[in-house]
Tab-separated table of C-alpha atoms in Angstrom:
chain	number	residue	atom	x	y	z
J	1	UNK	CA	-59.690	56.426	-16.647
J	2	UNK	CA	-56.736	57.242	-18.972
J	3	UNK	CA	-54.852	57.083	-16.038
J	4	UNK	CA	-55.910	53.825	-14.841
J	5	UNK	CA	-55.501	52.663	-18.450
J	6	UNK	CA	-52.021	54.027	-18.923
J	7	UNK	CA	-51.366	52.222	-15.765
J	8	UNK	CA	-53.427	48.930	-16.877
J	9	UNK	CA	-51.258	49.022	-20.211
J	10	UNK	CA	-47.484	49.483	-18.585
J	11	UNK	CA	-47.897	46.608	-15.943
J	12	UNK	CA	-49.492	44.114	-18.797
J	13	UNK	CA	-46.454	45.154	-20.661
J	14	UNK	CA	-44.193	44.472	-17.517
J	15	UNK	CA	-46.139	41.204	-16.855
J	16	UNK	CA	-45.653	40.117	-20.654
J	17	UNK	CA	-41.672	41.098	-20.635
J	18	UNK	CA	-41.840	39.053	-16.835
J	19	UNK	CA	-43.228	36.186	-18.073
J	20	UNK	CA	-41.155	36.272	-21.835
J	21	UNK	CA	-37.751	36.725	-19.408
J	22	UNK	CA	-39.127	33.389	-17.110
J	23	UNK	CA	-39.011	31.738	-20.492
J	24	UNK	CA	-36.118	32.714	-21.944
J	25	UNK	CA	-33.917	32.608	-18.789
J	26	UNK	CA	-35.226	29.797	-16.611
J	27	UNK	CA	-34.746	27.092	-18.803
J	28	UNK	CA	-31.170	28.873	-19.826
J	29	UNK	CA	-30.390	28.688	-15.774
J	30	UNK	CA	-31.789	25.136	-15.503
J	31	UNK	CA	-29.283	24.471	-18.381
J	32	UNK	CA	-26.548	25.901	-16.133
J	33	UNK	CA	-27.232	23.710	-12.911
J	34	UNK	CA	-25.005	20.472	-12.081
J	35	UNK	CA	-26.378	17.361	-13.894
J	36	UNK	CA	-28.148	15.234	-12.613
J	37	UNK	CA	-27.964	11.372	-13.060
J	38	UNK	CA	-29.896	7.806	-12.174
J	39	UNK	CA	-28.600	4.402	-13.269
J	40	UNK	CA	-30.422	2.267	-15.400
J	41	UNK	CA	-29.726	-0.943	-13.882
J	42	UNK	CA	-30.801	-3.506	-16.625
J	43	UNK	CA	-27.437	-2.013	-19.052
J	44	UNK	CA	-26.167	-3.754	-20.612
J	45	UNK	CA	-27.802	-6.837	-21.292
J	46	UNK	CA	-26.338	-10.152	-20.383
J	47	UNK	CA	-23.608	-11.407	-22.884
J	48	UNK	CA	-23.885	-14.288	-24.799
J	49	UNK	CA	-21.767	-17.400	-25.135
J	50	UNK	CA	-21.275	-17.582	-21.502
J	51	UNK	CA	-19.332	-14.715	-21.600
J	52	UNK	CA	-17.757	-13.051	-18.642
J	53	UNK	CA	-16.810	-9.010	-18.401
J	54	UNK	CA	-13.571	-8.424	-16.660
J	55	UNK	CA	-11.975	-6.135	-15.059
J	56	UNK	CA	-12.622	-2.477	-17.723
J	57	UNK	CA	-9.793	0.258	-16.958
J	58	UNK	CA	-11.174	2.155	-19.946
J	59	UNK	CA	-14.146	2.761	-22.597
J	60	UNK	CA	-15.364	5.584	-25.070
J	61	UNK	CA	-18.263	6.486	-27.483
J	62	UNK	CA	-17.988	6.644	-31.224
J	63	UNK	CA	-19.955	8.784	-33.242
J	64	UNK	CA	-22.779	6.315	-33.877
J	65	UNK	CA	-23.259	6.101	-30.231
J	66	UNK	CA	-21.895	2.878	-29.381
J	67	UNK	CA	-19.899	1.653	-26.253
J	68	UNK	CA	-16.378	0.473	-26.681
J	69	UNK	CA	-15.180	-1.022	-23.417
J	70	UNK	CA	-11.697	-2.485	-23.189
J	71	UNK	CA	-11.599	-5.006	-20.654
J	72	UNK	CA	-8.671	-7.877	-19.474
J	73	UNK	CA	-9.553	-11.197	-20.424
J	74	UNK	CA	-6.820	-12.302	-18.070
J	75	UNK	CA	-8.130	-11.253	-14.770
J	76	UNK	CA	-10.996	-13.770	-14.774
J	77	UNK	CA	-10.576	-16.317	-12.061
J	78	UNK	CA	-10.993	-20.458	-11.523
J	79	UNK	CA	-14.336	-19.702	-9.745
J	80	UNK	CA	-15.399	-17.915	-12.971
J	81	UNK	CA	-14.291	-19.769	-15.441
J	82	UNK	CA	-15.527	-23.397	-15.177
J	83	UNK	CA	-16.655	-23.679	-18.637
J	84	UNK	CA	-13.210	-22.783	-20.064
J	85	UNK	CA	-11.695	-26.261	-19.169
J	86	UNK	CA	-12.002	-29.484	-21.308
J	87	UNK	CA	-14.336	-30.770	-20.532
J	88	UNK	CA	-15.908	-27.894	-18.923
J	89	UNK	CA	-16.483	-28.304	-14.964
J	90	UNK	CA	-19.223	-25.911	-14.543
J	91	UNK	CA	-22.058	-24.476	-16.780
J	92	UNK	CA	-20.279	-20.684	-16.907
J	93	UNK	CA	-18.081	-18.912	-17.721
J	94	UNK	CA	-15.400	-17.906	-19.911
J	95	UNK	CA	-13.992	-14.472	-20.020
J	96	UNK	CA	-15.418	-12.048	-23.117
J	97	UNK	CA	-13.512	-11.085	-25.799
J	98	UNK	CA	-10.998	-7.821	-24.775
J	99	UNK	CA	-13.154	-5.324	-27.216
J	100	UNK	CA	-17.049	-5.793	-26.263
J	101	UNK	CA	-19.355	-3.285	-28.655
J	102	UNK	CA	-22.821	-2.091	-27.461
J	103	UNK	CA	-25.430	-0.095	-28.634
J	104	UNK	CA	-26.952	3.160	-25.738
J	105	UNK	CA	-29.908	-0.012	-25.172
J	106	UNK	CA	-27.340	-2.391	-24.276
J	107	UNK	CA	-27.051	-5.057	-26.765
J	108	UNK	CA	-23.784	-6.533	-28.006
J	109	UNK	CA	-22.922	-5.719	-31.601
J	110	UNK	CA	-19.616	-7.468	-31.392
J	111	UNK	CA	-16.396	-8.761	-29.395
J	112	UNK	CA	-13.309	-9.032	-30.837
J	113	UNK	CA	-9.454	-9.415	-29.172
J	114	UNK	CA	-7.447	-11.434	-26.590
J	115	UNK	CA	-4.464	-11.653	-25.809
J	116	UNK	CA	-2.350	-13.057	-28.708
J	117	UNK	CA	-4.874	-11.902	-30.996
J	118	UNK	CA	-1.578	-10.406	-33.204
J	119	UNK	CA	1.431	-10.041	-31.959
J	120	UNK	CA	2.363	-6.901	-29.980
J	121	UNK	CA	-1.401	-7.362	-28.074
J	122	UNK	CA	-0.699	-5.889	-24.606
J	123	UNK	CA	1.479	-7.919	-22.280
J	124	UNK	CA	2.488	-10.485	-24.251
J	125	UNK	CA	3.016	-13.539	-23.340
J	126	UNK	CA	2.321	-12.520	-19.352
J	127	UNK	CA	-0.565	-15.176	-18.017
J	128	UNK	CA	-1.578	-12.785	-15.200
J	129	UNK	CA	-0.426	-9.269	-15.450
J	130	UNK	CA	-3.080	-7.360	-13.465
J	131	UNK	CA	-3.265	-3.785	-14.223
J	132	UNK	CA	-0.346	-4.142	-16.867
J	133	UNK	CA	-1.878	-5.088	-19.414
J	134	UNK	CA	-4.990	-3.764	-21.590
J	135	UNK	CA	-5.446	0.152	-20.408
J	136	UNK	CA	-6.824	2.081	-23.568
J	137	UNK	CA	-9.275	2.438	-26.434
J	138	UNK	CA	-10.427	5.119	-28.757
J	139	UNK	CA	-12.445	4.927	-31.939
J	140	UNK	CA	-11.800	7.639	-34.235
J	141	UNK	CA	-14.198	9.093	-37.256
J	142	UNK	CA	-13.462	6.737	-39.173
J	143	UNK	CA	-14.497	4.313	-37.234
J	144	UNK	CA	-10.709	2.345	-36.764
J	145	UNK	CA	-10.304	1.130	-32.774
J	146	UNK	CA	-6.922	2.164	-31.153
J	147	UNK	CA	-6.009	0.062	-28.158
J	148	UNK	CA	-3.113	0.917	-25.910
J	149	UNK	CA	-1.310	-1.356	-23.272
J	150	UNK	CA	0.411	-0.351	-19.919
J	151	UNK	CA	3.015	-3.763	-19.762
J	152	UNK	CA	6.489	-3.150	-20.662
J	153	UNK	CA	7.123	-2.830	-24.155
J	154	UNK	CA	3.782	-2.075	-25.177
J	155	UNK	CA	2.973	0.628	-27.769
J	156	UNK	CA	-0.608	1.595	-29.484
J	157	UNK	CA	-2.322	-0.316	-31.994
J	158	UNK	CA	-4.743	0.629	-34.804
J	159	UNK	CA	-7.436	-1.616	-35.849
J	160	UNK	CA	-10.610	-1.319	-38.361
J	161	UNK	CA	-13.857	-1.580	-36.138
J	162	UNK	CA	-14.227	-5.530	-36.810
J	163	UNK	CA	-10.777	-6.197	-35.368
J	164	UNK	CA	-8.460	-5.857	-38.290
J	165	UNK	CA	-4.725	-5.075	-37.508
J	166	UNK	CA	-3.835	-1.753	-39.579
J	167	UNK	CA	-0.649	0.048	-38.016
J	168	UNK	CA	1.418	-0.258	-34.879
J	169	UNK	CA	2.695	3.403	-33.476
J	170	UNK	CA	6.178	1.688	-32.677
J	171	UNK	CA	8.035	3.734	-29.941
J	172	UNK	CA	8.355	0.340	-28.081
J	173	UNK	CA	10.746	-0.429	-24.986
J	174	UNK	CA	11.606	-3.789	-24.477
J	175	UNK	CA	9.579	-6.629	-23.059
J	176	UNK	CA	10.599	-8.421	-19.928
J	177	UNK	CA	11.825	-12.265	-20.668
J	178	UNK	CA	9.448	-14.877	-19.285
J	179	UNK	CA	10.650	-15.954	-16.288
J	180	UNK	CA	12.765	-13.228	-15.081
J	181	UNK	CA	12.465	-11.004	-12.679
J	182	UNK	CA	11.791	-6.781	-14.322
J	183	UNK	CA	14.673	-4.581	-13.157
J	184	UNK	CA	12.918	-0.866	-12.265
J	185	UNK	CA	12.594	1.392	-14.544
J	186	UNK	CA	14.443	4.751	-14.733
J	187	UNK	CA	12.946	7.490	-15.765
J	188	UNK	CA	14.237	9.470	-18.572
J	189	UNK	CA	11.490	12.336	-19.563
J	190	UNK	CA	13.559	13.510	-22.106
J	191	UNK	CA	13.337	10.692	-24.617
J	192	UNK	CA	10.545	10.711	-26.913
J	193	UNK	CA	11.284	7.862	-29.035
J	194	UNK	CA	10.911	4.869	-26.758
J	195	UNK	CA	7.757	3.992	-23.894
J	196	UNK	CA	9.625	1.565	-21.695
J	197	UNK	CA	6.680	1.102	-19.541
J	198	UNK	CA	3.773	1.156	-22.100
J	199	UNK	CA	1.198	3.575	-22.959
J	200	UNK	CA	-1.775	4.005	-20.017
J	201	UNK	CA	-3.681	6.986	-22.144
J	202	UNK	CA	-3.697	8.643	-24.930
J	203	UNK	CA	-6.108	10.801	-26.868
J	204	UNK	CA	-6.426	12.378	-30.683
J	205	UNK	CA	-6.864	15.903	-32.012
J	206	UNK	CA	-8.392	14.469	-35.237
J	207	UNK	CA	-8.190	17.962	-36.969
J	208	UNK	CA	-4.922	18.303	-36.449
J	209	UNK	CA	-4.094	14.317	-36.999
J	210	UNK	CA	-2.282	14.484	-33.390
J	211	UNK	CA	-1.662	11.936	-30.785
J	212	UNK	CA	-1.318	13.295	-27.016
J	213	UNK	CA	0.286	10.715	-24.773
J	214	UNK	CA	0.348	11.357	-21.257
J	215	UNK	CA	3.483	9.726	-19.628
J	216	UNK	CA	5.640	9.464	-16.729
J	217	UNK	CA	6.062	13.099	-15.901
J	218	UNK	CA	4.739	14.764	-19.423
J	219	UNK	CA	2.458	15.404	-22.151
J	220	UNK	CA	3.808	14.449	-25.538
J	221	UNK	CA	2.324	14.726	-28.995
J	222	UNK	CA	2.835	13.204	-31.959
J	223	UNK	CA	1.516	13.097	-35.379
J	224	UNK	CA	-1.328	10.515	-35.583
J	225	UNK	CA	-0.396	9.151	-39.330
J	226	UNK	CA	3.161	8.985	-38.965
J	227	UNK	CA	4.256	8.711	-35.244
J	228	UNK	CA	6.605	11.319	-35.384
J	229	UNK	CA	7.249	13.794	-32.066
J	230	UNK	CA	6.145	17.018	-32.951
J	231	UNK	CA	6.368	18.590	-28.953
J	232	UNK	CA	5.691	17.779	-25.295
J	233	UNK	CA	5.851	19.810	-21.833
J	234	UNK	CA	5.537	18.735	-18.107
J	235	UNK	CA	3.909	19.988	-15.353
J	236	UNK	CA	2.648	24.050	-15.710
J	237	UNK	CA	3.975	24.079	-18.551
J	238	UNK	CA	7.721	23.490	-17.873
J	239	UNK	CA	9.744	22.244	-20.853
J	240	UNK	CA	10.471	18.707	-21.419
J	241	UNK	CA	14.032	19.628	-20.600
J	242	UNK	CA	13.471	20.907	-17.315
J	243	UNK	CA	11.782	17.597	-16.043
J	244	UNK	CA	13.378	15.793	-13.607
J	245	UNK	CA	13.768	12.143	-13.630
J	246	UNK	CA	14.119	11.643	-9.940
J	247	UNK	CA	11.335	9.532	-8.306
J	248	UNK	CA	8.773	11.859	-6.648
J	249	UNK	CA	8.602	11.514	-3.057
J	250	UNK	CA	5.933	10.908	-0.813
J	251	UNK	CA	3.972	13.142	1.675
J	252	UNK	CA	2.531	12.925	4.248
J	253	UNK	CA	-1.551	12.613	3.654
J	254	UNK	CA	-2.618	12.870	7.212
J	255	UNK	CA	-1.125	16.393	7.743
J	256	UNK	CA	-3.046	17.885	4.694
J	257	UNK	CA	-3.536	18.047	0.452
J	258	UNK	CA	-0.651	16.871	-2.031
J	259	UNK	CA	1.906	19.924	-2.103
J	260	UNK	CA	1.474	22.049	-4.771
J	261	UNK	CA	4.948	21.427	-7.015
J	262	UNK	CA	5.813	22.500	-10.418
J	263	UNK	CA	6.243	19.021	-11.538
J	264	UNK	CA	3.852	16.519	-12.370
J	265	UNK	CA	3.346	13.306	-9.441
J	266	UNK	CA	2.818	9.956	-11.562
J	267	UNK	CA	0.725	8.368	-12.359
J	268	UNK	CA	-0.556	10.622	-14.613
J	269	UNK	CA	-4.136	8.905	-15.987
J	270	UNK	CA	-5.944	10.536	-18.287
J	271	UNK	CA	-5.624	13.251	-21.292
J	272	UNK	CA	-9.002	15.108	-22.867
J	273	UNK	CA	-9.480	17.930	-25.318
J	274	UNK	CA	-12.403	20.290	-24.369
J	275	UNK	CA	-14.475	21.722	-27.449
J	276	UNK	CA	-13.004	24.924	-26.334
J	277	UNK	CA	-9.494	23.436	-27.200
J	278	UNK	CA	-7.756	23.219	-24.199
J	279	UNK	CA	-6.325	20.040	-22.835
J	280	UNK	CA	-6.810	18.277	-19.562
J	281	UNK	CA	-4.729	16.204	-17.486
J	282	UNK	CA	-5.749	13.784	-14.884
J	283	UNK	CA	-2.857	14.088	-12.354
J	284	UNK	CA	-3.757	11.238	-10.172
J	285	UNK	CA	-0.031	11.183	-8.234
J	286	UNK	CA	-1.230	14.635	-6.814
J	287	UNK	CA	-5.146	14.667	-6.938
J	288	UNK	CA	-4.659	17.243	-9.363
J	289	UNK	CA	-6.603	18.706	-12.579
J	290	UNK	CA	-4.051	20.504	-14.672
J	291	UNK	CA	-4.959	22.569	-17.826
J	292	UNK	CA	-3.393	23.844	-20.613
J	293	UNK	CA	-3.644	24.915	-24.145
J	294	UNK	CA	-2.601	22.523	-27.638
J	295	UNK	CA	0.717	24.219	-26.898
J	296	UNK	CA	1.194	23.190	-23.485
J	297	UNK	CA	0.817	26.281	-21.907
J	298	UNK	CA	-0.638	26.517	-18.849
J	299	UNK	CA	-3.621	27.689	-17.973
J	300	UNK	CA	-4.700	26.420	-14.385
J	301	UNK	CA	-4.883	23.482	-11.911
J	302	UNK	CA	-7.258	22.375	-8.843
J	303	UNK	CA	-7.680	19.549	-6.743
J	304	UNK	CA	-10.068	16.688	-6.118
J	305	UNK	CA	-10.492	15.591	-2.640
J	306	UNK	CA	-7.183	16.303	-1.699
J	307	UNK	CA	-7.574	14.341	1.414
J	308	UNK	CA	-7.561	11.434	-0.217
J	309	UNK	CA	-3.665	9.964	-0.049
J	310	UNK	CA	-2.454	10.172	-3.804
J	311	UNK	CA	1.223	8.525	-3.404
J	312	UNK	CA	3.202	6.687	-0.727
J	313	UNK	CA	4.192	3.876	0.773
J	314	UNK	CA	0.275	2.990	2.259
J	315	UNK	CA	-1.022	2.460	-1.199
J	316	UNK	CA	-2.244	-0.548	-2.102
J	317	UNK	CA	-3.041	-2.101	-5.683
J	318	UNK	CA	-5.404	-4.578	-6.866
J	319	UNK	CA	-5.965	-7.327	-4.989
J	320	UNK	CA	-4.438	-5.548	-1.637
J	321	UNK	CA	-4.899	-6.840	1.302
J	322	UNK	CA	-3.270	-4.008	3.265
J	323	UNK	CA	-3.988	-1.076	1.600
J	324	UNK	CA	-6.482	0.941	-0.357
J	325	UNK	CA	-6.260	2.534	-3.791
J	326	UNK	CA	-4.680	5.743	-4.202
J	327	UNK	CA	-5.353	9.245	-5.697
J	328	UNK	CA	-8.636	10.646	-6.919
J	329	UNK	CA	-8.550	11.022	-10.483
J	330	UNK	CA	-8.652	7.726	-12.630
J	331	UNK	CA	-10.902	10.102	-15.587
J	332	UNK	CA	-12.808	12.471	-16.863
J	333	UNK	CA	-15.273	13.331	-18.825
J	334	UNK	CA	-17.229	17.081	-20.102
J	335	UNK	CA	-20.762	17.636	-19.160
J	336	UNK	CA	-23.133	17.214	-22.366
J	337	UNK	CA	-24.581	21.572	-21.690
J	338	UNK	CA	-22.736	23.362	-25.109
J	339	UNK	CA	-20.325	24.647	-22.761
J	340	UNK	CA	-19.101	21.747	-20.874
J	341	UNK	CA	-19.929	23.508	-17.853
J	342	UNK	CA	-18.781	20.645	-15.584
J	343	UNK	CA	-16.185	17.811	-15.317
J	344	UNK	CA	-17.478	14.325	-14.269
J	345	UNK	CA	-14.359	12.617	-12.572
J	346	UNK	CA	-14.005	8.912	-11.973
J	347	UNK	CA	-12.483	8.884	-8.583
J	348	UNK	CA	-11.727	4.676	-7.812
J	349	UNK	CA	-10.578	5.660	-4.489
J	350	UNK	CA	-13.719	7.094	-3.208
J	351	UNK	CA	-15.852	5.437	-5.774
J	352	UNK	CA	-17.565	8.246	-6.743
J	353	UNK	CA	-17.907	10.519	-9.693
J	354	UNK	CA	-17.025	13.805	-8.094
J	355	UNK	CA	-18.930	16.971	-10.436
J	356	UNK	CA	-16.533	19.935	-10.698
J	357	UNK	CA	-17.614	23.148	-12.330
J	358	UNK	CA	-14.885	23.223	-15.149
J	359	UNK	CA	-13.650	26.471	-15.399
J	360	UNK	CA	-13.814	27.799	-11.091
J	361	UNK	CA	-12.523	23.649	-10.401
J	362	UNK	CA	-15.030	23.570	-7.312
J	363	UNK	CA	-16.538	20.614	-6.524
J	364	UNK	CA	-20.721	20.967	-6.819
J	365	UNK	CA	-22.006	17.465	-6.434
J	366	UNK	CA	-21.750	13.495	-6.831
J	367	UNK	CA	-22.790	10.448	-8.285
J	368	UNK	CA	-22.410	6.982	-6.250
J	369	UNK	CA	-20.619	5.735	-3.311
J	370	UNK	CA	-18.463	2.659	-2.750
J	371	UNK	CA	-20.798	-0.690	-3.047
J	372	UNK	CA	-22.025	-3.761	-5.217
J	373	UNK	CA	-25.606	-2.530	-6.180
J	374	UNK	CA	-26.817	-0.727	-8.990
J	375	UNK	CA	-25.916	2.497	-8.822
J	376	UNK	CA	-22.454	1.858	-6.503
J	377	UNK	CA	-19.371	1.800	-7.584
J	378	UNK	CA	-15.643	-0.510	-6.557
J	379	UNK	CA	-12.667	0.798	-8.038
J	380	UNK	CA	-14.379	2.720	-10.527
J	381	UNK	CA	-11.831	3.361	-13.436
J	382	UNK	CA	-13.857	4.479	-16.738
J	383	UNK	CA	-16.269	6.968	-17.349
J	384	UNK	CA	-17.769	8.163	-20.909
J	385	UNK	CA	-20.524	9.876	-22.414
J	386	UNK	CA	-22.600	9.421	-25.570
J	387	UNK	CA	-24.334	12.366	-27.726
J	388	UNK	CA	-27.749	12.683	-25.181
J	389	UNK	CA	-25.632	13.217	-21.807
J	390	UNK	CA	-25.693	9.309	-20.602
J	391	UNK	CA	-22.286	8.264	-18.956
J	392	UNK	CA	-21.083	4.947	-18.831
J	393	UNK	CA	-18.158	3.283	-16.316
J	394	UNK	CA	-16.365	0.179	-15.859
J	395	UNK	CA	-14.873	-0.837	-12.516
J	396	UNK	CA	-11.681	-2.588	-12.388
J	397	UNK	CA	-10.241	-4.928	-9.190
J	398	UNK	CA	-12.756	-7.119	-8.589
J	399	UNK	CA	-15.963	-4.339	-9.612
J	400	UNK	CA	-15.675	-6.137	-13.219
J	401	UNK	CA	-18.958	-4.214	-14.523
J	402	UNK	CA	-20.201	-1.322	-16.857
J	403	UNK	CA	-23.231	1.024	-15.676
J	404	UNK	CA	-25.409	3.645	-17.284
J	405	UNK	CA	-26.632	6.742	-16.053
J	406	UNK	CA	-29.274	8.713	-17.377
J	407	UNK	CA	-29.166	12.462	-17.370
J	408	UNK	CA	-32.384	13.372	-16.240
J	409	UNK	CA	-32.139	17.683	-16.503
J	410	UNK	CA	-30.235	17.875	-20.195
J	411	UNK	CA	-31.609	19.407	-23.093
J	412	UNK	CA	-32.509	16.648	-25.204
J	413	UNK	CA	-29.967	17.606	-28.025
J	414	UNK	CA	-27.411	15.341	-29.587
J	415	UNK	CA	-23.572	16.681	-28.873
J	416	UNK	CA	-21.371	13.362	-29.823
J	417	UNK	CA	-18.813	13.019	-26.955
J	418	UNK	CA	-15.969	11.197	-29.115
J	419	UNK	CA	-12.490	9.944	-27.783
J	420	UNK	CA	-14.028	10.339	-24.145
């Protein structure tokens, strides 16, 4: 018997440290695995006023949880807009104001902007500019909205959260005439006071009070209050003086991935700051992920679907009849796990959001497929996250939508996902 009891006591013991492991570790692993997403399909909720969403190259979260999407009032078409005429020709529609505000349910708080709205709005004065014009919004602590534009001689603008102008960053190039024809631009990475083709991204470093702009061929930073240049770097790290200003050429897709070069490939299309501190850049010219630290040094670099053309001659933009889209990384965002495990990537050429574990850069899953219906994406071009682990996109071209997805295997905690 003491045997048997000896024996009785160790394996209830082993069973008891089994079954407190199972507890401990499985929902730690489950914690670990890819995320796992399904769209809500009634978000958001229909606007009112006859409003119209446009085409939305961008949006973020704030840290009460709402939805900024930036979208371009000016790509809405005659077959949209009946009730913009006087007197109106048809019942609906007229496009929605540039800045649209929801809450995670989907109702509209506010819309405010167009273009106009003060002067230096992006692509002034241009009736139709397509993808040059409205490309970027953040919302810092404070709740102030920062909107960037991508025309020439656009800059970054800083508005309280009910529209008021507060500060223009300045570093402007100059605006094209009406009615002339825009000479190309040369590039000149070395020149940190002037943006002669606009600002596509940006993001802030709020503890620091820094700006990062990605652009042209580099990452440049400046301070967020001021606007002064503080430092920049290029592509692994190089410094700003050892960028060339050359066009980069093409390649040839069919025979393989974008070659691995030293420099960045335009465009680049998206800048982040992990809560581990290090930045990332969405190298779309080379269907590249490159990382580095505040400093710019470099850290590492993988591709997306590097199949996927990313620059060339057979690249079509929107509205192209010819071609299709280019390059596989339009943005990212960190998965909502206190690691950020993962990167979600926007990829509007495959129209999908390919998962990536963040630190390895392998590919582990993804979300949607090109298509109209709920859950599909065309020309997907913004992705962001609020503090539960929802994303929400916006589709450029003629997708002119936002979605939500809801994580279905997170934790349940709140981790606000600002800036993204």
């Amino acid at each position: 018997m003491p045997i048997r009891k000896g024996w009785n006591d160790a394996s209830a013991a082993a069973i008891r440290l089994s079954f407190f492991l199972f507890l401990v570790l499985v929902p730690a692993a489950r914690a670990q695995n890819p995320p796992v997403y399904e769209v809500d399909p009634s978000w958001p909720k229909p606007l009112p006023n006859h409003w119209l969403m446009q085409g939305v190259p961008v949006m973020v979260t704030d840290k009460d949880d709402h939805i900024w999407v930036f979208n371009r009032p000016r790509d809405i078409n005659p077959d949209e807009s009946g009730a913009a005429t006087t007197p109106p020709r048809t019942d609906c529609c007229v496009a929605a104001p540039a800045v649209l505000e929801f809450d995670t349910a989907g109702n509209l708080i506010q819309g405010w902007g167009k273009p106009g709205y003060v002067s230096g709005w992006p692509a002034e004065g241009i009736d139709k500019p397509g993808a040059g014009a409205e490309h970027a919004i953040l919302v810092d602590r404070e709740g102030n909205v920062w909107l960037g534009g991508s025309a020439r001689g656009d800059g970054i603008q800083k508005f309280t959260g009910d529209g008021k102008f507060l500060w223009d960053f300045g570093h402007r190039g100059a605006r094209t005439p009406p009615g002339t024809q825009p000479q190309p631009l040369k590039q000149n990475n070395q020149n940190t006071d002037v943006f002669p083709g606009g600002i596509f991204f940006f993001d802030l470093d709020e503890d620091a009070h820094e700006l990062y702009i990605v652009d042209q061929k580099r990452v440049l930073v400046y301070d967020m209050d001021s606007g002064a240049f503080k430092r920049g770097w290029g592509g692994h790290g190089i410094p700003l003086s050892d960028i060339d200003n050359d066009p980069t050429p093409p390649y040839d897709w069919k025979s393989g991935s974008p070659p691995d070069q030293m420099q960045f490939a335009p465009a680049l299309h998206c800048v982040h700051i992990a809560t581990d501190g290090l930045v990332y850049i969405c190298e779309r010219g080379s269907d590249r992920v490159q990382v580095f630290t505040k400093q710019g040094k470099f850290v590492s670099s993988f591709f997306v679907h590097p199949s996927t053309p990313s620059r060339g001659p057979e690249c079509g933009g929107p509205g192209s009849t010819t071609f299709g889209m280019c390059g596989t990384i339009y943005n990212l965002t960190f998965s909502h796990d206190p690691q950020q495990k993962y990167l979600l990537i926007a990829d509007g050429t495959n129209d999908k959001i390919w998962i990536h574990d963040r630190k390895e850069g392998t590919v582990v899953g993804s979300i949607g497929d090109n298509g109209r219906m709920a859950g599909q994406f065309h020309w997907i071009d913004a992705i962001a996250m609020d503090s539960k682990g929802n994303i929400y996109t916006g589709e450029v071209d003629t997708g002119k939508r936002a979605q939500k997805f809801v994580l279905k295997n997170g934790d349940g905690k709140a981790r606000p996902h600002p800036h993204e």
